[in-house]
Tab-separated table of C-alpha atoms and ligand atoms in Angstrom:
chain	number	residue	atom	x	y	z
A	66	UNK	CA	-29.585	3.062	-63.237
A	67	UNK	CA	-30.465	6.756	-61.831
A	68	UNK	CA	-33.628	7.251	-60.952
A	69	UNK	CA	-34.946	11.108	-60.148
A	70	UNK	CA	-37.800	10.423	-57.302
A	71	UNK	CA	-40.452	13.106	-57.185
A	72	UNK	CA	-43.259	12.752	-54.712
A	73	UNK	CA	-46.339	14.964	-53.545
A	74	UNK	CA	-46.176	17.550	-56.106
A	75	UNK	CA	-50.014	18.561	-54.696
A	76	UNK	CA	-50.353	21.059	-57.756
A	77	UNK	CA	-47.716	23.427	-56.766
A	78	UNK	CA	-46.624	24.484	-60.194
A	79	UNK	CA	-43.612	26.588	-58.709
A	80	UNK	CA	-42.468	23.772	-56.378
A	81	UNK	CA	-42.063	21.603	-59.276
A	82	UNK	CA	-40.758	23.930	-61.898
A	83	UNK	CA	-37.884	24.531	-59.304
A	84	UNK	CA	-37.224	20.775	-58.802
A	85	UNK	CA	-36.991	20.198	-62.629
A	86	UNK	CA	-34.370	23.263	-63.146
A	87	UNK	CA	-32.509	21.873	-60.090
A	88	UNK	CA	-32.229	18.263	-61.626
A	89	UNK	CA	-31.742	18.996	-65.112
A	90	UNK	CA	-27.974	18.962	-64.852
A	91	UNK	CA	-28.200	15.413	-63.282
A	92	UNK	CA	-28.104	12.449	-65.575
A	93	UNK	CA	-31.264	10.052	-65.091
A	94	UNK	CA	-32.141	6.469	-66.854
A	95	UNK	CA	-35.967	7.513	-65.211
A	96	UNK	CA	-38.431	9.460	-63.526
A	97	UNK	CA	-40.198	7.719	-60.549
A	98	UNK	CA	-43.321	9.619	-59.406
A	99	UNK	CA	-44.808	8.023	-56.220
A	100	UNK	CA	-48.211	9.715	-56.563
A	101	UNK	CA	-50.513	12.978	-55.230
A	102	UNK	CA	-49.437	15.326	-58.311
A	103	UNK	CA	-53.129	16.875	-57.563
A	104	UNK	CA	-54.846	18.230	-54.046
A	105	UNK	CA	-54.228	21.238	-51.917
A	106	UNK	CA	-52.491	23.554	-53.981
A	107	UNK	CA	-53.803	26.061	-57.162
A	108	UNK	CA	-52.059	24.359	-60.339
A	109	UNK	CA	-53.551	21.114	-60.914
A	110	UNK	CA	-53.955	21.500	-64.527
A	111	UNK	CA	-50.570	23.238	-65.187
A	112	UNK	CA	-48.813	20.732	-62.677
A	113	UNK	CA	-50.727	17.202	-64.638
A	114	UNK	CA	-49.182	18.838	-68.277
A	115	UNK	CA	-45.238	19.221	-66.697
A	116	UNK	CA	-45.830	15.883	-65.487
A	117	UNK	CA	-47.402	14.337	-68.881
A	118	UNK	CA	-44.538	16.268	-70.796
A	119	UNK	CA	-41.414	15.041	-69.048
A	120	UNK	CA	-39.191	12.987	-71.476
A	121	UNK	CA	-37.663	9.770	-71.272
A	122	UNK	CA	-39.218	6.767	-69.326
A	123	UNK	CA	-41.417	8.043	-66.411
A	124	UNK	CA	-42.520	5.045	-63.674
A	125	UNK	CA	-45.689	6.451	-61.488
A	126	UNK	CA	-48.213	5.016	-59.007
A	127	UNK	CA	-51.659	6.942	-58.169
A	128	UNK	CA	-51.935	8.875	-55.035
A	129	UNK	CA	-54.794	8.655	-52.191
A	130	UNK	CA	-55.601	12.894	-53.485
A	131	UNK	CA	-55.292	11.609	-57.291
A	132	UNK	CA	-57.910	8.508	-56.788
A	133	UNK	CA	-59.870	11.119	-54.642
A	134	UNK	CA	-59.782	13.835	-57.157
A	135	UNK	CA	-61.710	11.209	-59.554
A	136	UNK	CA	-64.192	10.460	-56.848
A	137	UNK	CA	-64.854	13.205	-54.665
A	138	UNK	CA	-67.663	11.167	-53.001
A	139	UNK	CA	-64.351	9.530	-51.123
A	140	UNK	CA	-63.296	12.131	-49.846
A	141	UNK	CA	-66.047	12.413	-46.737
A	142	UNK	CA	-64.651	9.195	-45.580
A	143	UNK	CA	-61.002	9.879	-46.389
A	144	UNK	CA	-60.205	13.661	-45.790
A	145	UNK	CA	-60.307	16.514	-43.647
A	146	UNK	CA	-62.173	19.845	-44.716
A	147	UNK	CA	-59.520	21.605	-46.254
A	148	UNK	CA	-58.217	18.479	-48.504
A	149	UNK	CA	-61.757	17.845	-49.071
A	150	UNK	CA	-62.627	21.670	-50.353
A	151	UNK	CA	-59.311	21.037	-52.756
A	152	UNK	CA	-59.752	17.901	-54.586
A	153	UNK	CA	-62.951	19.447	-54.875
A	154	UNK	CA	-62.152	22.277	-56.701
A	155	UNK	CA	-59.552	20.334	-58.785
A	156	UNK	CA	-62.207	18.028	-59.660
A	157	UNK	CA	-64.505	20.419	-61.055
A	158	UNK	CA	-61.026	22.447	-63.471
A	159	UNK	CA	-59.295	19.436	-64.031
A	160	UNK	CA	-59.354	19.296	-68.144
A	161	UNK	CA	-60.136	15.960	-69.970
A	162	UNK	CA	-56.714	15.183	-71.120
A	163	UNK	CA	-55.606	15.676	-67.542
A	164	UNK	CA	-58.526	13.732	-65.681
A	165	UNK	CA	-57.412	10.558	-68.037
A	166	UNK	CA	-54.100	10.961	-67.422
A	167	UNK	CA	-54.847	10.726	-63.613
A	168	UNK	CA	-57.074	7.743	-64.413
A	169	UNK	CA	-54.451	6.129	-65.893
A	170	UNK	CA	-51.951	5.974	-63.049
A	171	UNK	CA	-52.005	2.803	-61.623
A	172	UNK	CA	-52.052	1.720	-58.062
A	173	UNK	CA	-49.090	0.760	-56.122
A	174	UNK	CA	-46.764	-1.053	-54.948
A	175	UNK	CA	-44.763	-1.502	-58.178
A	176	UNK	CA	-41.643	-3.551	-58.592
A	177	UNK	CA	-39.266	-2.302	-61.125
A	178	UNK	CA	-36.433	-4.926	-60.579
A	179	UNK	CA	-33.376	-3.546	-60.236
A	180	UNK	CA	-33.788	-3.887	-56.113
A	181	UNK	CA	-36.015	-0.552	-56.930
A	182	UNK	CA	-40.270	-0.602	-55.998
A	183	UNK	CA	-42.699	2.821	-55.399
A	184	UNK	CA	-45.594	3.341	-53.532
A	185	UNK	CA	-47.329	5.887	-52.549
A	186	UNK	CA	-48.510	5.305	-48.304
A	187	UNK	CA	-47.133	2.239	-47.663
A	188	UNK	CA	-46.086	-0.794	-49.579
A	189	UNK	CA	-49.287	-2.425	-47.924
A	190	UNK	CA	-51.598	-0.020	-48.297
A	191	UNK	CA	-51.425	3.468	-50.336
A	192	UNK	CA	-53.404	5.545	-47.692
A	193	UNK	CA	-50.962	4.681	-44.681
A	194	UNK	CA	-48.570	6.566	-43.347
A	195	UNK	CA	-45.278	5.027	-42.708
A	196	UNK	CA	-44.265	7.033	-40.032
A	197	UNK	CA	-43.081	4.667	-37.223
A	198	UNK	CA	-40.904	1.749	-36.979
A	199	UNK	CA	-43.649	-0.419	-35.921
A	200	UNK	CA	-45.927	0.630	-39.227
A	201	UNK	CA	-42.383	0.462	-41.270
A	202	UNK	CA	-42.484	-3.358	-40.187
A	203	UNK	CA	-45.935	-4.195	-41.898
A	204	UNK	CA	-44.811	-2.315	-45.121
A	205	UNK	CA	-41.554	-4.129	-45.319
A	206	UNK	CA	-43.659	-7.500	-45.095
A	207	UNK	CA	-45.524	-6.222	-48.332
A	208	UNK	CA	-42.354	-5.901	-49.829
A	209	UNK	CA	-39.373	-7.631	-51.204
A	210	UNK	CA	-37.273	-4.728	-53.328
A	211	UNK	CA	-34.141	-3.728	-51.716
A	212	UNK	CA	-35.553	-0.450	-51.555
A	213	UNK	CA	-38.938	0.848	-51.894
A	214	UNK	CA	-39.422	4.427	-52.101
A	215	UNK	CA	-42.769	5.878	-50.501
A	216	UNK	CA	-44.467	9.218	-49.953
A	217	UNK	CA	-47.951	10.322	-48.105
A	218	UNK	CA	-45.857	11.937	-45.425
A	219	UNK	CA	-44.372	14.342	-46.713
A	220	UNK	CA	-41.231	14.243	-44.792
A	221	UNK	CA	-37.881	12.644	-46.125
A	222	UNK	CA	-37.667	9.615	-43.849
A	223	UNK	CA	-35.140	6.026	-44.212
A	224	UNK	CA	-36.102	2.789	-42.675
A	225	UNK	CA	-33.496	0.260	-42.174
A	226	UNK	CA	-34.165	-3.467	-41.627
A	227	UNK	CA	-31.477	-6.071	-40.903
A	228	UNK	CA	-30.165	-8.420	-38.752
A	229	UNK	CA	-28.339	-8.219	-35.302
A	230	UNK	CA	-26.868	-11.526	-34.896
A	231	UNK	CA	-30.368	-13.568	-34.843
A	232	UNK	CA	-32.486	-10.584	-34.246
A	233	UNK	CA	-34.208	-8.550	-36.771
A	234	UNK	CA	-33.051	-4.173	-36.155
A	235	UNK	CA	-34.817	-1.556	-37.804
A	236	UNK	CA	-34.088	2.100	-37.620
A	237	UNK	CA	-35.584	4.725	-38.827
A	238	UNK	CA	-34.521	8.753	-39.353
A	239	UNK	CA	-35.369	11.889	-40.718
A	240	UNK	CA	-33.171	13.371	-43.499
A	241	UNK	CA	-32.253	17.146	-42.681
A	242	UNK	CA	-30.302	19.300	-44.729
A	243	UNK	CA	-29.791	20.780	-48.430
A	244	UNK	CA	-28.185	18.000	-50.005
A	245	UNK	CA	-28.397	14.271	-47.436
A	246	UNK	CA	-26.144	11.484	-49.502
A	247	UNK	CA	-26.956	7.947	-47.845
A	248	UNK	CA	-24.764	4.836	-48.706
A	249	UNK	CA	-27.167	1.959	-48.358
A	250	UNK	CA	-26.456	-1.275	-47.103
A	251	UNK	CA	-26.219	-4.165	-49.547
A	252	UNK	CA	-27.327	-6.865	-46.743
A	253	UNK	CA	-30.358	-4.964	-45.578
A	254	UNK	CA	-33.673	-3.412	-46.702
A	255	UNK	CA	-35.263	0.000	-47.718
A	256	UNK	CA	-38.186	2.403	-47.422
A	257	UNK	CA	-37.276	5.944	-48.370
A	258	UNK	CA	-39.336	9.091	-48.196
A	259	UNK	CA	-37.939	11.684	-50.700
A	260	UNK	CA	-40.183	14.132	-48.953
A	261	UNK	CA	-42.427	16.437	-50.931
A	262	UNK	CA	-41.805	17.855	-53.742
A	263	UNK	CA	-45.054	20.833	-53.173
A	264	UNK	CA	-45.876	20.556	-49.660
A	265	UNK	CA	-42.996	19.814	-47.432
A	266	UNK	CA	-43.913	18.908	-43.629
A	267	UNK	CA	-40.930	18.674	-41.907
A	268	UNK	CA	-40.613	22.797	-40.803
A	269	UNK	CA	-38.417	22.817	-43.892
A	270	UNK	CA	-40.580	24.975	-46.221
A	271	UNK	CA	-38.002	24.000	-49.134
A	272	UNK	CA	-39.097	21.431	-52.160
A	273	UNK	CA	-37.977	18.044	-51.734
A	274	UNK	CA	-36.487	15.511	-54.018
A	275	UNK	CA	-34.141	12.614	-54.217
A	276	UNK	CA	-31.818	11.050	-57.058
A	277	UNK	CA	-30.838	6.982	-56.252
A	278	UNK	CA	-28.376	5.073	-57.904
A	279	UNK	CA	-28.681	1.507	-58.419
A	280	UNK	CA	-25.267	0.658	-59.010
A	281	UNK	CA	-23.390	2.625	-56.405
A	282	UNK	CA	-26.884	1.872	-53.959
A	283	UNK	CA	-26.525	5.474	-53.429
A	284	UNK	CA	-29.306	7.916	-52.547
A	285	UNK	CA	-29.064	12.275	-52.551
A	286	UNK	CA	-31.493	14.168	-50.994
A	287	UNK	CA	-31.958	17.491	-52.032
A	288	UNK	CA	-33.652	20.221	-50.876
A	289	UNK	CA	-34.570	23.642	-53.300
A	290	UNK	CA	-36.227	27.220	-52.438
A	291	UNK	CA	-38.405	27.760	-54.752
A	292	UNK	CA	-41.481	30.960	-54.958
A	293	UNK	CA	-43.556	29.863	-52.187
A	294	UNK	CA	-45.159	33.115	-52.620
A	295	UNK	CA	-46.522	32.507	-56.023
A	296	UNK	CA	-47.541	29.253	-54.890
A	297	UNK	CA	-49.798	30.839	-52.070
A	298	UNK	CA	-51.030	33.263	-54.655
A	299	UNK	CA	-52.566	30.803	-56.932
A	300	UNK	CA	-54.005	28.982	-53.884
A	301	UNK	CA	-55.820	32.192	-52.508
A	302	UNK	CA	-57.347	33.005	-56.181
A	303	UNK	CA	-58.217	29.739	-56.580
A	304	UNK	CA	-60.663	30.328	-53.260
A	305	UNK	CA	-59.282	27.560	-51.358
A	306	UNK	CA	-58.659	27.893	-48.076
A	307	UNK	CA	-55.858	30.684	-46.728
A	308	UNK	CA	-54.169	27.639	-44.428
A	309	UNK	CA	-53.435	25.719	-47.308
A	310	UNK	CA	-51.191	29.002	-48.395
A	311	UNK	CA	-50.175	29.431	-45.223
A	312	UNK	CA	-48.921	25.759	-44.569
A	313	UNK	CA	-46.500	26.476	-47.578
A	314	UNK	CA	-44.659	29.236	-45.880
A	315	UNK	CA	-43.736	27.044	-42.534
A	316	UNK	CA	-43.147	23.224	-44.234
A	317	UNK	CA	-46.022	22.219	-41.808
B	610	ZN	ZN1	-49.588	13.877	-50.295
């Protein structure tokens, strides 16, 4: 099976209309969408209706700015000021058709077989980050795919977990570049970060997607320049705060 992995779209309508063009050419068996296609940016609608329209079998989990964007009350507890001022807003444009479809995505961790779960924080919890070995450890305990593909961080990221003789290893590194191809391991253990499709934070200001392939265990990273500017535009007419443009420009 080939999966195309899309994560953290955050309603950046030009971010993902430059990821879809990009992966066209590239055979798939099915989508995997590992949640936050809403918050921060100034397409939620138009982002929620390339999402509902894209053909074949499509696998999602809920984000933490999805489940927010239904309840804004969360977001006090959960989210700075400038998150909080966009789910917000979304919350208040979102169309019907598009607020049911966000209902509908269920929470993760889901297990598809084929070695292959998604998530959208962590494996244990969908509002943690995974971002160091020792929280990679509790999220591989919550999981028992080969690999399990997460997002939340925004920043294309491998964990590794085998053995070393008797004792358990686990690495984990950032995936730089414009096209990353990893050959995973049959004999150990997974979490992936495909990075962010609309809101990179890595200092690489360039969308972010990955394409993984059951059979050869192989994953491809890519990474695509899309119109940043007309991404900031629709942020700053939307009335949303200028660092959430900004952000866009320096993948931070
Ligand atoms: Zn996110």
């Amino acid at each position: 099976m080939r999966y195309l992995i899309l994560s953290d779209v955050h309603a950046n309508l030009e971010a993902l209309r430059a990821v879809l063009a990009h992966a066209a050419r590239k055979s798939r068996d099915a989508v995997l969408f590992l949640g936050d296609a809403v918050g921060y940016g100034g397409a939620p609608n138009q982002v929620l209706e390339l999402l509902r329209g894209l053909k074949g079998r499509v696998v999602s989990v809920r984000g933490n700015h999805d489940r927010v964007t239904l309840d804004a009350s969360q977001g006090v507890v959960f989210f700075n000021y400038h998150a909080r001022r966009a789910v917000e807003w979304a919350a208040g444009v979102l169309t019907p058709a598009n607020r049911a479809f966000l209902k509908r995505l269920p929470q993760g961790p889901l297990d598809l077989g084929d070695g292959v779960a998604i998530c959208h924080g962590s494996p244990a919890d969908e509002d943690e980050y995974l971002l160091t070995e020792m929280e990679a450890l509790e999220g591989f305990r919550a999981t028992r795919a080969f690999v399990t593909f997460f997002g939340h961080s925004h920043v294309p990221w491998v964990f590794e977990l085998g053995t070393d003789g008797e004792r358990l290893s686990l690495a984990g590194y950032p995936l730089r570049g414009t096209r990353i191809t990893v050959d995973l391991h049959p004999d150990r253990q997974y979490l992936i970060n495909p990075g962010s499709v609309g809101q990179p934070r890595d200092r690489d200001p360039r969308a972010s997607y990955a394409v993984y392939d059951s059979r050869l265990r192989r994953l491809s990273l890519y990474r695509v320049p899309y119109d940043v500017a007309g991404a900031r535009r629709r942020i700053m007419a939307a009335g949303l705060p200028q660092v959430l443009a900004d952000r866009l420009l320096h993948g931070a």
